[in-house]
Structures are given as structure tokens and as C-alpha cells.
Coordinates of C-alpha atoms and ligand atoms in Angstrom, one line a residue:
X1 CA -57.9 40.0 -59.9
X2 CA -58.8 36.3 -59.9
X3 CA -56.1 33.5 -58.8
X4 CA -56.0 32.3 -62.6
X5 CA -54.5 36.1 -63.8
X6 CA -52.8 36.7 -60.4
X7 CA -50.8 33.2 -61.5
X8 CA -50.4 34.7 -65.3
X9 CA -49.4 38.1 -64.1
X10 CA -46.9 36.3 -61.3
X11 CA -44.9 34.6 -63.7
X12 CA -44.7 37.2 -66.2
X13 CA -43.4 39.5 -64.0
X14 CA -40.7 37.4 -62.4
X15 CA -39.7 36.8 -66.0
X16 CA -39.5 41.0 -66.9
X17 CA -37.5 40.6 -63.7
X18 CA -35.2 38.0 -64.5
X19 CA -34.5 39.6 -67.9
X20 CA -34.0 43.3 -66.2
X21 CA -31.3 41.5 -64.4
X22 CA -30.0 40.3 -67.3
X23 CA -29.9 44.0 -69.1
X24 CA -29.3 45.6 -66.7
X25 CA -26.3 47.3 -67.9
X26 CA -28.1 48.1 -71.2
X27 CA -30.4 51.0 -69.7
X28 CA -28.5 54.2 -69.1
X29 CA -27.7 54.3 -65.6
X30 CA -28.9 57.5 -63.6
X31 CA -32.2 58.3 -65.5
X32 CA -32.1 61.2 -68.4
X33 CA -36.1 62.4 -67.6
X34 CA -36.5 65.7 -67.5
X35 CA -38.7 66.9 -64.3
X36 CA -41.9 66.7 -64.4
X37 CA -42.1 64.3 -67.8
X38 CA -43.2 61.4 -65.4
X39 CA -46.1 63.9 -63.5
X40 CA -47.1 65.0 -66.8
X41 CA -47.3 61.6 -68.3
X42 CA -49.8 60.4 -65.6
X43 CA -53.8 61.0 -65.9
X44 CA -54.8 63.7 -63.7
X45 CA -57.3 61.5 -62.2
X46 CA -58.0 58.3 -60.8
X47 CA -59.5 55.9 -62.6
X48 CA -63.4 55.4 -62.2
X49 CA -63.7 52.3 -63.6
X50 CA -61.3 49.0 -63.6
X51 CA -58.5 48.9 -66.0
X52 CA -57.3 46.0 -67.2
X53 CA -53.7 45.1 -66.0
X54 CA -52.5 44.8 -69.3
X55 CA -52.4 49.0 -69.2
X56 CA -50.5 49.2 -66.2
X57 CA -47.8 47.0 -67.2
X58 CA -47.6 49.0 -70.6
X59 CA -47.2 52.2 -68.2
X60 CA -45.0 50.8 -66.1
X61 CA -42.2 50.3 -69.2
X62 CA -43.0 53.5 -71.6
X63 CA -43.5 55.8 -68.7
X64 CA -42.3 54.7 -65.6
X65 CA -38.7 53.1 -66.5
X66 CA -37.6 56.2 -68.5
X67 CA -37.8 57.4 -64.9
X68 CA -35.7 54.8 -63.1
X69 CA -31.9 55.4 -61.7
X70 CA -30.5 51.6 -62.0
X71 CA -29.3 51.0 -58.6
X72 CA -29.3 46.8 -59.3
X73 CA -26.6 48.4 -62.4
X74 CA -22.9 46.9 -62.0
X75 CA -21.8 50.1 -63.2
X76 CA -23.7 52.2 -60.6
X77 CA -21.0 53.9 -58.7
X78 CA -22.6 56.7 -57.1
X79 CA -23.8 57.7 -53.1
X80 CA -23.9 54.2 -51.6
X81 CA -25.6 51.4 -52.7
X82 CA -29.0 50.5 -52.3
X83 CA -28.0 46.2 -53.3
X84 CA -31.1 43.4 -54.4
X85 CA -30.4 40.6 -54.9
X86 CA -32.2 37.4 -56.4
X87 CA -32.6 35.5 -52.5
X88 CA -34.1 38.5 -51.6
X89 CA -36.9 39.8 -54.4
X90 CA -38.1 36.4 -53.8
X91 CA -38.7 36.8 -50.4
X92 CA -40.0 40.1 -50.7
X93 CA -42.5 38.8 -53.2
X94 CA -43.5 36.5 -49.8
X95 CA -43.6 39.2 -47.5
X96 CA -46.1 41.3 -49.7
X97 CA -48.0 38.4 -50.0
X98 CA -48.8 37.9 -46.5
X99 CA -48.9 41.5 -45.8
X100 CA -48.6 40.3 -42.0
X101 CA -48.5 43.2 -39.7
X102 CA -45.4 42.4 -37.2
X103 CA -45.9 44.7 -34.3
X104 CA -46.2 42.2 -31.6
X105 CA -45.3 38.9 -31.4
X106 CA -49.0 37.6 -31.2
X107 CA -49.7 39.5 -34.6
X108 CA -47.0 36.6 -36.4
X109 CA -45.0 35.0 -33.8
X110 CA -43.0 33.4 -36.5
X111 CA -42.1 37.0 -37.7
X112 CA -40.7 37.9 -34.0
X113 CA -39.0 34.9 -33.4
X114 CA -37.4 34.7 -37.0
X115 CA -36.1 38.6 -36.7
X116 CA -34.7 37.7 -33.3
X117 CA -32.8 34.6 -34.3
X118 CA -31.5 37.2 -37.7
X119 CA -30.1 39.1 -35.0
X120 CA -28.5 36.5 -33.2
X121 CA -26.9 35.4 -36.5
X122 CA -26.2 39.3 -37.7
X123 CA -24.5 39.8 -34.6
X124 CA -22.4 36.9 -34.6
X125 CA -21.5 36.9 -38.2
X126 CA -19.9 40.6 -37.1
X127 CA -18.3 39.3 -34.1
X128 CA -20.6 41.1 -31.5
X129 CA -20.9 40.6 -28.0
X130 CA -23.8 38.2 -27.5
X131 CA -24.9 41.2 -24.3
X132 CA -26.5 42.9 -27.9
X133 CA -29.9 42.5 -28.6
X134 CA -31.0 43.5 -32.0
X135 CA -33.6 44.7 -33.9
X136 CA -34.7 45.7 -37.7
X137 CA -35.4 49.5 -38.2
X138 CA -36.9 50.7 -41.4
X139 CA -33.9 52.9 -41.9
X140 CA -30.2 54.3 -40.3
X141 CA -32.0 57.1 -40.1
X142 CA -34.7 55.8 -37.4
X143 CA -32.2 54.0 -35.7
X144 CA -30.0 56.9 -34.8
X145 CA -33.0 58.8 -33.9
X146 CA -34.4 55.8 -31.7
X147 CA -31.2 55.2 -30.2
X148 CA -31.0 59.7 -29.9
X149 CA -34.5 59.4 -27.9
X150 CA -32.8 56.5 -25.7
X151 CA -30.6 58.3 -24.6
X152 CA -32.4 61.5 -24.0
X153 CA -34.7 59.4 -21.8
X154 CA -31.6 57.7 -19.8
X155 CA -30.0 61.0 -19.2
X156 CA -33.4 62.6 -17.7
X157 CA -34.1 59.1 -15.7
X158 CA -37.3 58.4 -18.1
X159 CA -38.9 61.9 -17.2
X160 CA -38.7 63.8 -20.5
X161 CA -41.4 61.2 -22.2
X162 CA -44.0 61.9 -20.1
X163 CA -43.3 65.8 -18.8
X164 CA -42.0 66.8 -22.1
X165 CA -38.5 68.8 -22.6
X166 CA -38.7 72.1 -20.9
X167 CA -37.3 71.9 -17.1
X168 CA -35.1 68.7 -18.9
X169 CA -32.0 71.5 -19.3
X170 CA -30.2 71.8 -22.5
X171 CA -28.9 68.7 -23.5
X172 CA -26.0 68.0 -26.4
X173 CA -25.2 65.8 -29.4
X174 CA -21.7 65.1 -30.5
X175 CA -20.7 64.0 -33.8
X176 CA -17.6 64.4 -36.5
X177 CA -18.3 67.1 -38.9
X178 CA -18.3 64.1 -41.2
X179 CA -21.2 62.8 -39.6
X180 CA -24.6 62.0 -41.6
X181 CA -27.1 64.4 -41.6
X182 CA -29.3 62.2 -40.2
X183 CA -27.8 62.8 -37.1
X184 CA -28.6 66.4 -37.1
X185 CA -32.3 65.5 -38.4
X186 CA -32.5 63.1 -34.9
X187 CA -31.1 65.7 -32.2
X188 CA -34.5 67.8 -34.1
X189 CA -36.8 65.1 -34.1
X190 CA -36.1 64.3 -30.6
X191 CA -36.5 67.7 -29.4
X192 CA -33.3 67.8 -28.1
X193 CA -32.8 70.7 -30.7
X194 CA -30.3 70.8 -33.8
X195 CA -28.5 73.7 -32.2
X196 CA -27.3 71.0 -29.6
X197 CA -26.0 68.6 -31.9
X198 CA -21.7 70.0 -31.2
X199 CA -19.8 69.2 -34.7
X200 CA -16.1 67.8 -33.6
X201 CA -13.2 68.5 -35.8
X202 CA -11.7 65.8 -37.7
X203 CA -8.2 64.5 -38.1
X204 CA -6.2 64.6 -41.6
X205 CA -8.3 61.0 -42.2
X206 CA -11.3 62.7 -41.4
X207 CA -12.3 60.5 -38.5
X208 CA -12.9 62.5 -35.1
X209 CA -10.6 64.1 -33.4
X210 CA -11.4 63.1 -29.9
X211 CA -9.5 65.7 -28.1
X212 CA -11.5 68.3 -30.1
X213 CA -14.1 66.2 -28.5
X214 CA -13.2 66.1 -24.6
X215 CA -12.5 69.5 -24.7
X216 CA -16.0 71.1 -26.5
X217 CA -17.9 68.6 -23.7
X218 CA -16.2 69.7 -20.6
X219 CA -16.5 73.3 -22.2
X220 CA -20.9 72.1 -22.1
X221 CA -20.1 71.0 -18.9
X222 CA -18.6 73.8 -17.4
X223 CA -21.2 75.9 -18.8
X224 CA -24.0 73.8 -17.4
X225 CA -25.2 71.9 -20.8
X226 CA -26.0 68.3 -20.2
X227 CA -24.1 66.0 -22.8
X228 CA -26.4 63.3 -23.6
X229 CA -25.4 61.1 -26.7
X230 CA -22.0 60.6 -28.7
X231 CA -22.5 59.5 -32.2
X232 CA -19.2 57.9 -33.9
X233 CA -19.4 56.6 -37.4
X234 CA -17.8 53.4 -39.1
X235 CA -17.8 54.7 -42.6
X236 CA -18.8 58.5 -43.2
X237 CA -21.1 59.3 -46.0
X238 CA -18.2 61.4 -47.3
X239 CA -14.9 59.1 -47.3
X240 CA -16.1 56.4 -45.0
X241 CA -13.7 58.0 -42.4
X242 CA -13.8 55.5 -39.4
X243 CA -14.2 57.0 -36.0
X244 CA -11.9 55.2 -33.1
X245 CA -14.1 53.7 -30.4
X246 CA -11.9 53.5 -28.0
X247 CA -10.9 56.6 -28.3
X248 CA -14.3 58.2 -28.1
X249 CA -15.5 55.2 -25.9
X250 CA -13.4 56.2 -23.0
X251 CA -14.6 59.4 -23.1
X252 CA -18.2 58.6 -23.3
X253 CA -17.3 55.6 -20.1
X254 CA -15.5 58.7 -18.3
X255 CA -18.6 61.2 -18.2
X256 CA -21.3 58.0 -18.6
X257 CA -22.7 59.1 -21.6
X258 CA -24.7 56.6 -24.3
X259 CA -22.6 56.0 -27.5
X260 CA -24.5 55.2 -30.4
X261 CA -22.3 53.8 -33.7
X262 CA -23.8 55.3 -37.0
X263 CA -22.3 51.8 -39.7
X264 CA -24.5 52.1 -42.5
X265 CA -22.5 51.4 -44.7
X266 CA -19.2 50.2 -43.2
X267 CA -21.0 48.4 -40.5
X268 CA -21.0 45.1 -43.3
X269 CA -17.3 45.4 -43.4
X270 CA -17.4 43.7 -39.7
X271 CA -18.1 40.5 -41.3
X272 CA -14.7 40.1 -42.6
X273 CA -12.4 39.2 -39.4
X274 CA -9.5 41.3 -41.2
X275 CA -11.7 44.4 -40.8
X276 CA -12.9 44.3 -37.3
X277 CA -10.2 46.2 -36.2
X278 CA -12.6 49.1 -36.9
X279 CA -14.7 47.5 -33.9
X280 CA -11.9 48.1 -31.3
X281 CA -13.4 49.6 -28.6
X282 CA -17.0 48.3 -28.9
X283 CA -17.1 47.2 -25.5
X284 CA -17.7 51.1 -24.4
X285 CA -20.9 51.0 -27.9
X286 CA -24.4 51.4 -26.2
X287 CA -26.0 50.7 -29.5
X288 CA -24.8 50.5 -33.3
X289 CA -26.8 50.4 -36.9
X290 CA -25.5 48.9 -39.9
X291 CA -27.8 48.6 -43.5
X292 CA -27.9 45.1 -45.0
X293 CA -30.1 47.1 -47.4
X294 CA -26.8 49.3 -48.2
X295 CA -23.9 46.1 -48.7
X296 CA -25.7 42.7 -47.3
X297 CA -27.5 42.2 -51.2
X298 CA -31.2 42.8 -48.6
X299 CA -33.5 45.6 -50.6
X300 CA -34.3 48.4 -49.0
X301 CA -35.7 48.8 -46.1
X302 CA -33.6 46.9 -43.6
X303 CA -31.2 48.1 -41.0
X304 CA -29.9 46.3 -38.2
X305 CA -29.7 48.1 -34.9
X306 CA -28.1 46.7 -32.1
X307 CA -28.4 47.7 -28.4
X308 CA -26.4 46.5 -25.2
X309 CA -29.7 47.6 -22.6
X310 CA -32.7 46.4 -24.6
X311 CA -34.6 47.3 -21.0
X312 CA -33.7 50.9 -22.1
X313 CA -34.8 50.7 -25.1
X314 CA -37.9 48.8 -24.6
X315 CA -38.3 51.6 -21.7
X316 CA -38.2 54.2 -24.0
X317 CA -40.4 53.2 -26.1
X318 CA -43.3 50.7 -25.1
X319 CA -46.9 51.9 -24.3
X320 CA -49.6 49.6 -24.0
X321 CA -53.0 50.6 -24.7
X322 CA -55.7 48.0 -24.2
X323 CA -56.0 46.3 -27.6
X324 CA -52.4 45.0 -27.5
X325 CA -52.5 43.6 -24.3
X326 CA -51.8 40.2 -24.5
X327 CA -51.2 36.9 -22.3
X328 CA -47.2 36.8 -24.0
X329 CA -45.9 39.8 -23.2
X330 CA -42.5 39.6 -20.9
X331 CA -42.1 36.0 -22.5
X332 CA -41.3 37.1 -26.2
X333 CA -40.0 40.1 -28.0
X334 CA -43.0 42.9 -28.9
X335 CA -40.8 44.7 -31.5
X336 CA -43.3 47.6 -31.5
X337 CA -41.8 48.2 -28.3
X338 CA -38.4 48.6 -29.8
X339 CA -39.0 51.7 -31.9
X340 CA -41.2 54.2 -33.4
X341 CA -43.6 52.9 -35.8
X342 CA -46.6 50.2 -34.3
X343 CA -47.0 48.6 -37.8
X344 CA -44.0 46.5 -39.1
X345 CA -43.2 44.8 -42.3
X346 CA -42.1 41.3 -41.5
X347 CA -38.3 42.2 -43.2
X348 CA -36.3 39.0 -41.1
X349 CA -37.7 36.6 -44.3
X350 CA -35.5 38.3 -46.8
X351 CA -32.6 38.4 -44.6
X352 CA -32.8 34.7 -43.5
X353 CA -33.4 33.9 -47.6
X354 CA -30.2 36.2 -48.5
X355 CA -28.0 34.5 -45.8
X356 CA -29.4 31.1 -46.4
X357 CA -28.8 31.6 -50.0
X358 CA -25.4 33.2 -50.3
X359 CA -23.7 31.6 -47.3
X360 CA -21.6 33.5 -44.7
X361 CA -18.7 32.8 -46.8
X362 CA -19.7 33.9 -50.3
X363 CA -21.3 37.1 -48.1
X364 CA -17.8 37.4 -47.1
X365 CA -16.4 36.6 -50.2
X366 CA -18.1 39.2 -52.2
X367 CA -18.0 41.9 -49.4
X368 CA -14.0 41.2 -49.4
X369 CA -13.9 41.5 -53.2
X370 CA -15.3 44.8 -53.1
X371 CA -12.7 45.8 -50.3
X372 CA -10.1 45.2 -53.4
X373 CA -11.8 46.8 -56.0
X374 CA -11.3 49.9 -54.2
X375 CA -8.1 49.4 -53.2
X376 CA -7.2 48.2 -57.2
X377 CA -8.7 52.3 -58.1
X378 CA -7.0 53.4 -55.8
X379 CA -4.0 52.2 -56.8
X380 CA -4.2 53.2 -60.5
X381 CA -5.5 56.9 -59.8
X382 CA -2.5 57.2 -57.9
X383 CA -0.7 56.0 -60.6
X384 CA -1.8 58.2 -63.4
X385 CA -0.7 61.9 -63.8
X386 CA -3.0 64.4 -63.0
X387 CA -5.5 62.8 -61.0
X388 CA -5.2 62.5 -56.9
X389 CA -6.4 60.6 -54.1
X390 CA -8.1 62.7 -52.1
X391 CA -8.7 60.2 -48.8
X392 CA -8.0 57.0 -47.1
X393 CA -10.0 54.3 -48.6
X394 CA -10.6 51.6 -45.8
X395 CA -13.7 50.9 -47.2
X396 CA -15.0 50.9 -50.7
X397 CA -15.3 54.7 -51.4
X398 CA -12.7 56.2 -53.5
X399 CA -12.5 59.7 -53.4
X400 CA -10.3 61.4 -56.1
X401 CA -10.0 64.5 -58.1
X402 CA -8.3 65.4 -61.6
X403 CA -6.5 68.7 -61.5
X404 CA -4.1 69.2 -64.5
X405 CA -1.0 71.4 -63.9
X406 CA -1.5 75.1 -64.1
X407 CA -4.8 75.1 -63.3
X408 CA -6.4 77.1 -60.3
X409 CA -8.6 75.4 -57.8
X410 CA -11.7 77.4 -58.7
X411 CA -11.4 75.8 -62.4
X412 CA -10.4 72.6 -61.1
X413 CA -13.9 72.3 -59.6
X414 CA -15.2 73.0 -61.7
X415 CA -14.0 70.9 -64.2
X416 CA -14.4 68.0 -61.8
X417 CA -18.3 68.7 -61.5
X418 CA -18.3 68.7 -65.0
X419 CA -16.6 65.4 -65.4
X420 CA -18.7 64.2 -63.3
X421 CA -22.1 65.4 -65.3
X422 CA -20.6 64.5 -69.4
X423 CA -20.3 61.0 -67.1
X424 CA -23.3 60.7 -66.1
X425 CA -25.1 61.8 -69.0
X426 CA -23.6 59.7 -70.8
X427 CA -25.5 57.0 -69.4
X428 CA -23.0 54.5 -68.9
X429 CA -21.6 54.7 -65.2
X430 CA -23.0 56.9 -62.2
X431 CA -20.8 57.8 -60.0
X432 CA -21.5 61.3 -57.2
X433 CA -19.5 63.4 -55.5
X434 CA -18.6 65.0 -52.5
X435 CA -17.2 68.4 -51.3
X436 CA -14.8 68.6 -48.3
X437 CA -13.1 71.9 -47.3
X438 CA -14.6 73.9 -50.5
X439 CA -12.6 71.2 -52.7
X440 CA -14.8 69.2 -55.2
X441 CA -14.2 65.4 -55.3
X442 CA -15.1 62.8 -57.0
X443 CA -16.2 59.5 -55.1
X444 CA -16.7 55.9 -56.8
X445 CA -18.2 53.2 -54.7
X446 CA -17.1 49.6 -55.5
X447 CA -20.1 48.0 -53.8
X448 CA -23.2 46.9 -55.9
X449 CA -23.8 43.6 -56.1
X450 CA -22.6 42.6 -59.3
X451 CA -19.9 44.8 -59.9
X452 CA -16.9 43.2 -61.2
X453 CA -12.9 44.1 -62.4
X454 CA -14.0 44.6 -65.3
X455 CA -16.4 47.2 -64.7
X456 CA -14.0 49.2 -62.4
X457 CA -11.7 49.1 -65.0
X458 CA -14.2 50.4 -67.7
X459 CA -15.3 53.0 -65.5
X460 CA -12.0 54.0 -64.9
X461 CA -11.2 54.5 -68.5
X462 CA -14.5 56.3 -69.1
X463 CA -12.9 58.8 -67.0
X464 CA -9.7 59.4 -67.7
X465 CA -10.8 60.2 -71.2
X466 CA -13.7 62.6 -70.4
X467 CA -11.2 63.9 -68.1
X468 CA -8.6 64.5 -70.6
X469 CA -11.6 65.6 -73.2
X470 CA -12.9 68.0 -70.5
X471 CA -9.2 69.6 -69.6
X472 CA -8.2 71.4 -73.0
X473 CA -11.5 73.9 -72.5
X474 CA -9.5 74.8 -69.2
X475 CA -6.3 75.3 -71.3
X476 CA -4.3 72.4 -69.9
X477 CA -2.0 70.4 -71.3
X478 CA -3.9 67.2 -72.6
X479 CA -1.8 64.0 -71.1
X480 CA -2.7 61.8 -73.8
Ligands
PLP1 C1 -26.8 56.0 -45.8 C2 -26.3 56.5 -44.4 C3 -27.3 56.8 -43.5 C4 -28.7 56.9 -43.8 O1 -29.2 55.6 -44.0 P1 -30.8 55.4 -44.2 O2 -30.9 53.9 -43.9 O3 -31.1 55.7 -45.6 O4 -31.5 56.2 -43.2 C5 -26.8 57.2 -42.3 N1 -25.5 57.3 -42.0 C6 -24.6 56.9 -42.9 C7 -23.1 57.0 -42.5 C8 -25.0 56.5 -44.2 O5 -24.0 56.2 -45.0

């Protein structure tokens, strides 16, 4: 493509994306495609010879939007979000451009020393200790796995890299059965075995009960099992239960064991001074993730990891072969020694752009907002017959359920997972749900970046009357 159509083709497309923005809410929100439409669409082969662009542009609306969920949709109220925002497609647009490899500092020291100073401001912005260092992971998921693999290296003094795990002894996990499976996915991954990662029982809130905790470790203990890593979470997937760190954090100081904090989501929260009380106890955290790519308006990927002993870290995790030895290193911050992957997209630039742009205060502003939102649902499902609260909401997941009177439990799920698909179907909101103890629950998140009153309160009159529609096939009495 020559630079005159690259410039034609650039400004067209960042005007289909300004209007997408500006439509958002006219496409049906969770996608209707039937699987295997898109597959079936797509030439079986590759194309021999050149294309003109004009064709995949075409493609990319008949077949490839049908396809789309609309996550950038205000009335996207399902999982958790996945937020864009303007500040930072524009600085992704950069990023592609100079396709800059970021593993060491030498390969873009402007990448390196940008992502560090992010992390100075991240950190500060949540009120962390300045002893955290921080880097960006491509995911929560890596995170907890890197900071899994830390501290299955600390535990076995920094044998069990190089000799492998057998002779290591059988080392153990904890984390809430609330916890993200991603957890469970790391304890694999790091060969320290899913059948080691302990599940704690959780309090009425569904945070962890930590003297379920003590006890199951000095059971391992007692039974010779090495207890190598406790994973808490600020905001489960489920209810965004919030683990106490204290709590947990004494125990972990007690028997010296690393403590990783699983935020994804309710990491952000921490930028609002009325929510850190959800970071008491962080002076016992060895490392913590949060997702700007979740609630900090940052597209995917970008997740924040945080880590009090970057020597550990770095320990775990540097290897030098000859190409990458350079006349720096010691001085600045090799950020391939700070994970898994060698190759790193530079990912600071759309954080600096989203902060620069929005301000810590709007951040704070919006992310506050949000807080309400949840708490205004709340407020009016417990205020309307018929439909319950089924958790806390500290955060901006509302978990609730409709269950007419006289209606068993079994058809109460029932008609709850069939709210939630006439919903969805219908194009018009997307919202997921949850099951916790066999019960099935509904669970609206009040977090996508331009989600407003008014489209909690649309939402929420969506579902009242599918709900009321839904209930007379289960013989209830309609409350309308
Ligand atoms: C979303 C989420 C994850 C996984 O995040 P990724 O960045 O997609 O890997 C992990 N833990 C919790 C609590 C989450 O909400």
C-alpha cells in the first residue's frame, strides 16, 4: 500500500470509527450469528493474488460486524468490561504503527522508561506504597501466573527453575472458592499442579473465610505439604466479593508465605480514596494485578502488576542469552525480565494518552459514578416485589434474581436463565450471569465507559417486563 492510500484508508477509517461510536447503541448488543456463519462466509483459501482494499473493508461490515459483541455499547452489562476509549484507540493506532518490539530497554528506551514512569503514576493514583515496582502484563491471567512462578521459585530458594519440580515436595495454592479460574489455570501452568491449588470457604459476603484458611494450611503443614502462594481477590468474578488483607495478610506474614492480590476488576476502585478501605492490609501484599483494560477506559491488553521484591521477580524470570546482552543492563529496567513473553507491545503509550487525556479526576469521576449506578439498582431491585438482591455490591456488580411467589427454585432458574436469554436476544442490553450454591443469578455490571442513568434505568425496565412477561408460563401471579 503506498503512503497516498495508506493516508485515504487512515482517515476513512477513523471516520467508520468515530461514527461506530456514535451508533453504537444502534447495533444489537451481543451478536445474533449463528456458529459457523462467519467461518462459512470466508474463502477457503488465501488469496493468490492482491486484493484491492476496497474488498476487505466491504468484508469487514457485511461479514465481519454481524459477528461483533459491542463491548464499547453503553448498554453492555454483561461479564466485566473490556472499556476503549477515544485517548486510547488513538494511541493504539501509534503503537501499531511503530510496531516497536519492547523487550529490553535498548530495543525503545522511551517504551521502558515511559511504562516505568506509568507505574509510578498507577501506583500513586491508587495510593500504593512507593516499595512497588510495576509492570504491564498482557493479561490478569499472566500476572497471577508470573507472580504463581515467583513464588514457587522463592519457596524452593530459586532451585525449581533450573532442576525442575520433582524432589521440590508438594507445594499448595490457596484461594476463595470465589476465586478466578485463572488461578487454578496458573497453579497448572506452573507445575505446581491444580490438585494443589486448596479452595477456602467463604463467608455469607462471599469473601474468604480466613479461619477456613489457617486451619486447611496447618492441616498441609502437618501433613508435610509446602504452602507456597495465597491468592486473595479485590472483586471476584462472581459478586466482586472483597477478600480482607489483613486478615489473610497476617496469616501469610505468620507462616512467610508470598501473597499475590488477584484486582482485575476492583483493583481501579483504589483510585477513589473512599474505597481504599479494601486495601487495608496491603502492607502484608507481595504483588497485586489490576486491568486498566477492564475499568481504566485502556483497550485490551493492559494489566498492571505490581510487585514489592522486583529482585524476585526479575530473579525468577531473566535469562540472558548472547544477543541481548547489552552495555545498560543493571542501569534500566529490561521488562523481558519481568515476565514470560520476550516480545512486548509498547502498551505505556495508551495509558499515558488515557490519563493525560481524562485527568485523574474525571478518571475518578467516572469510576465513582459507576460506584452509584450500582448502588442506584440496587436500590430499586430491592424495592420492587419479586426480585432479590442476591449479594453485597461494593463494587459495580449487581447480582439479583426474580423469583415470583409460589414458585419452586428449580423453576425459578430457570426462568431467570430465560430472562436472561429473551434479553439478550433481544438485542438491546447484555447482561450474564452467575450461579452460586446451585442458585441462578442474574449479574449487571455498571462499568462501560459510557454508561449513563439513563441506561441503567432502561435496562432496568427491560427487565422487569420480560420478567413479568416470562413469569405467567410458570403460573405466577403477574405483578403488573
Ligand atoms: C477478568 C478477571 C481475570 C482475568 O483477567 P484477564 O486479564 O482477562 O486475564 C482474573 N481475575 C478476575 C477477578 C477477573 O475479574
Amino acid at each position: 500500500m503506498e503512503s497516498d492510500e495508506f493516508r485515504k484508508r487512515g482517515h476513512g477509517i477513523v471516520e467508520w470509527i468515530a461514527r461506530y461510536y456514535e451508533t453504537v447503541e444502534q447495533y444489537p448488543v451481543k451478536s445474533r450469528l449463528a456458529p459457523g456463519s462467519v467461518k462459512n462466509a470466508l474463502p477457503e483459501t488465501a488469496p493468490a493474488e492482491s486484493e484491492s482494499f476496497d474488498l476487505f473493508l466491504r468484508d469487514f461490515d457485511e461479514i465481519i460486524m454481524p459477528g461483533i459483541t459491542h463491548w464499547q455499547s453503553p448498554n453492555f452489562f454483561a461479564y466485566f468490561p473490556a472499556n476503549s476509549s477515544p485517548p486510547s484507540v488513538l494511541a493504539e493506532m501509534l503503537t501499531s504503527a511503530l510496531g516497536a518490539q519492547c523487550m529490553i530497554w535498548e530495543t525503545s528506551p522511551a517504551a521502558a522508561e515511559l511504562e516505568e514512569r506509568m507505574m509510578e503514576w498507577l501506583r500513586d493514583m491508587t495510593g500504593l506504597s512507593p516499595e512497588f515496582e510495576g509492570v504491564i502484563q498482557d493479561s490478569a491471567s499472566s500476572a497471577t501466573l508470573v507472580a504463581l512462578i515467583t513464588a514457587r521459585e522463592k519457596v524452593t530458594q530459586y532451585r525449581s527453575n533450573m532442576e525442575g519440580l520433582s524432589g521440590m515436595g508438594r507445594m499448595r495454592v490457596y484461594a476463595s472458592r470465589q476465586a478466578h479460574s485463572s488461578v487454578e489455570k496458573g497453579a497448572g501452568v506452573s507445575g505446581i499442579g491444580r490438585d494443589n491449588l486448596v479452595r477456602i470457604e467463604v463467608n455469607d459476603d462471599y469473601s474468604i473465610d480466613t479461619a477456613a484458611l489457617r486451619k486447611a494450611m496447618d492441616t498441609d503443614i502437618s501433613a508435610g505439604y509446602i504452602p507456597c502462594c495465597v491468592v486473595a481477590t479485590l472483586g471476584t468474578t462472581g459478586t466482586t466479593a472483597v477478600d480482607s488483607l489483613r486478615a489473610v495478610g497476617e496469616i501469610c506474614r505468620e507462616k512467610n508465605i508470598w501473597l499475590h492480590v488477584d484486582g482485575a476488576m476492583g483493583g481501579t476502585a483504589l483510585l477513589l480514596p473512599e474505597m481504599r478501605w479494601m486495601a487495608d492490609g496491603m502492607e502484608y501484599v507481595d504483588s497485586i494485578v489490576f486491568n486498566p483494560h477492564k475499568w481504566m477506559f485502556t483497550n485490551f491488553d493492559c494489566s498492571a502488576y505490581f510487585v514489592r521484591d522486583a529482585a524476585a521477580l526479575i530473579h525468577t524470570f531473566e535469562i540472558l542469552p548472547e544477543y541481548l546482552k547489552t552495555r545498560t543492563r543493571g542501569m534500566v529496567n529490561d521488562y523481558r525480565d519481568w515476565g514470560i513473553p520476550l516480545g512486548r507491545r509498547f502498551r505505556a503509550l495508551k495509558l499515558w494518552a488515557v490519563i493525560r487525556t481524562y485527568g485523574v479526576e474525571r478518571l475518578q469521576a467516572m469510576i465513582r459514578e459507576h460506584i452509584r449506578l450500582a448502588g442506584m439498582l440496587a436500590g430499586l431491585i430491592e424495592a420492587e416485589k419479586n426480585f432479590f438482591l442476591m449479594a453485597p455490591v461494593p463494587l459495580t456488580t449487581v447480582c439479583f434474581r426474580y423469583k415470583p411467589e409460589g414458585i419452586s427454585e428449580e423453576d425459578a432458574n430457570r426462568l431467570n436463565e430465560q430472562i436472561t436469554h429473551t434479553l439478550n436476544d433481544g438485542g438491546r442490553i447484555y447482561l450474564t450471569h452467575t450461579k452460586i450454591d446451585g442458585i441462578y443469578i442474574l449479574r449487571m455490571v455498571t462499568s462501560q465507559t459510557n454508561v449513563s442513568e439513563k441506561h441503567v434505568l432502561q435496562a432496568w425496565e427491560m427487565i422487569k417486563e420480560c420478567a413479568s412477561a416470562l413469569s405467567s408460563k410458570y403460573g405466577a401471579v403477574d405483578i403488573y
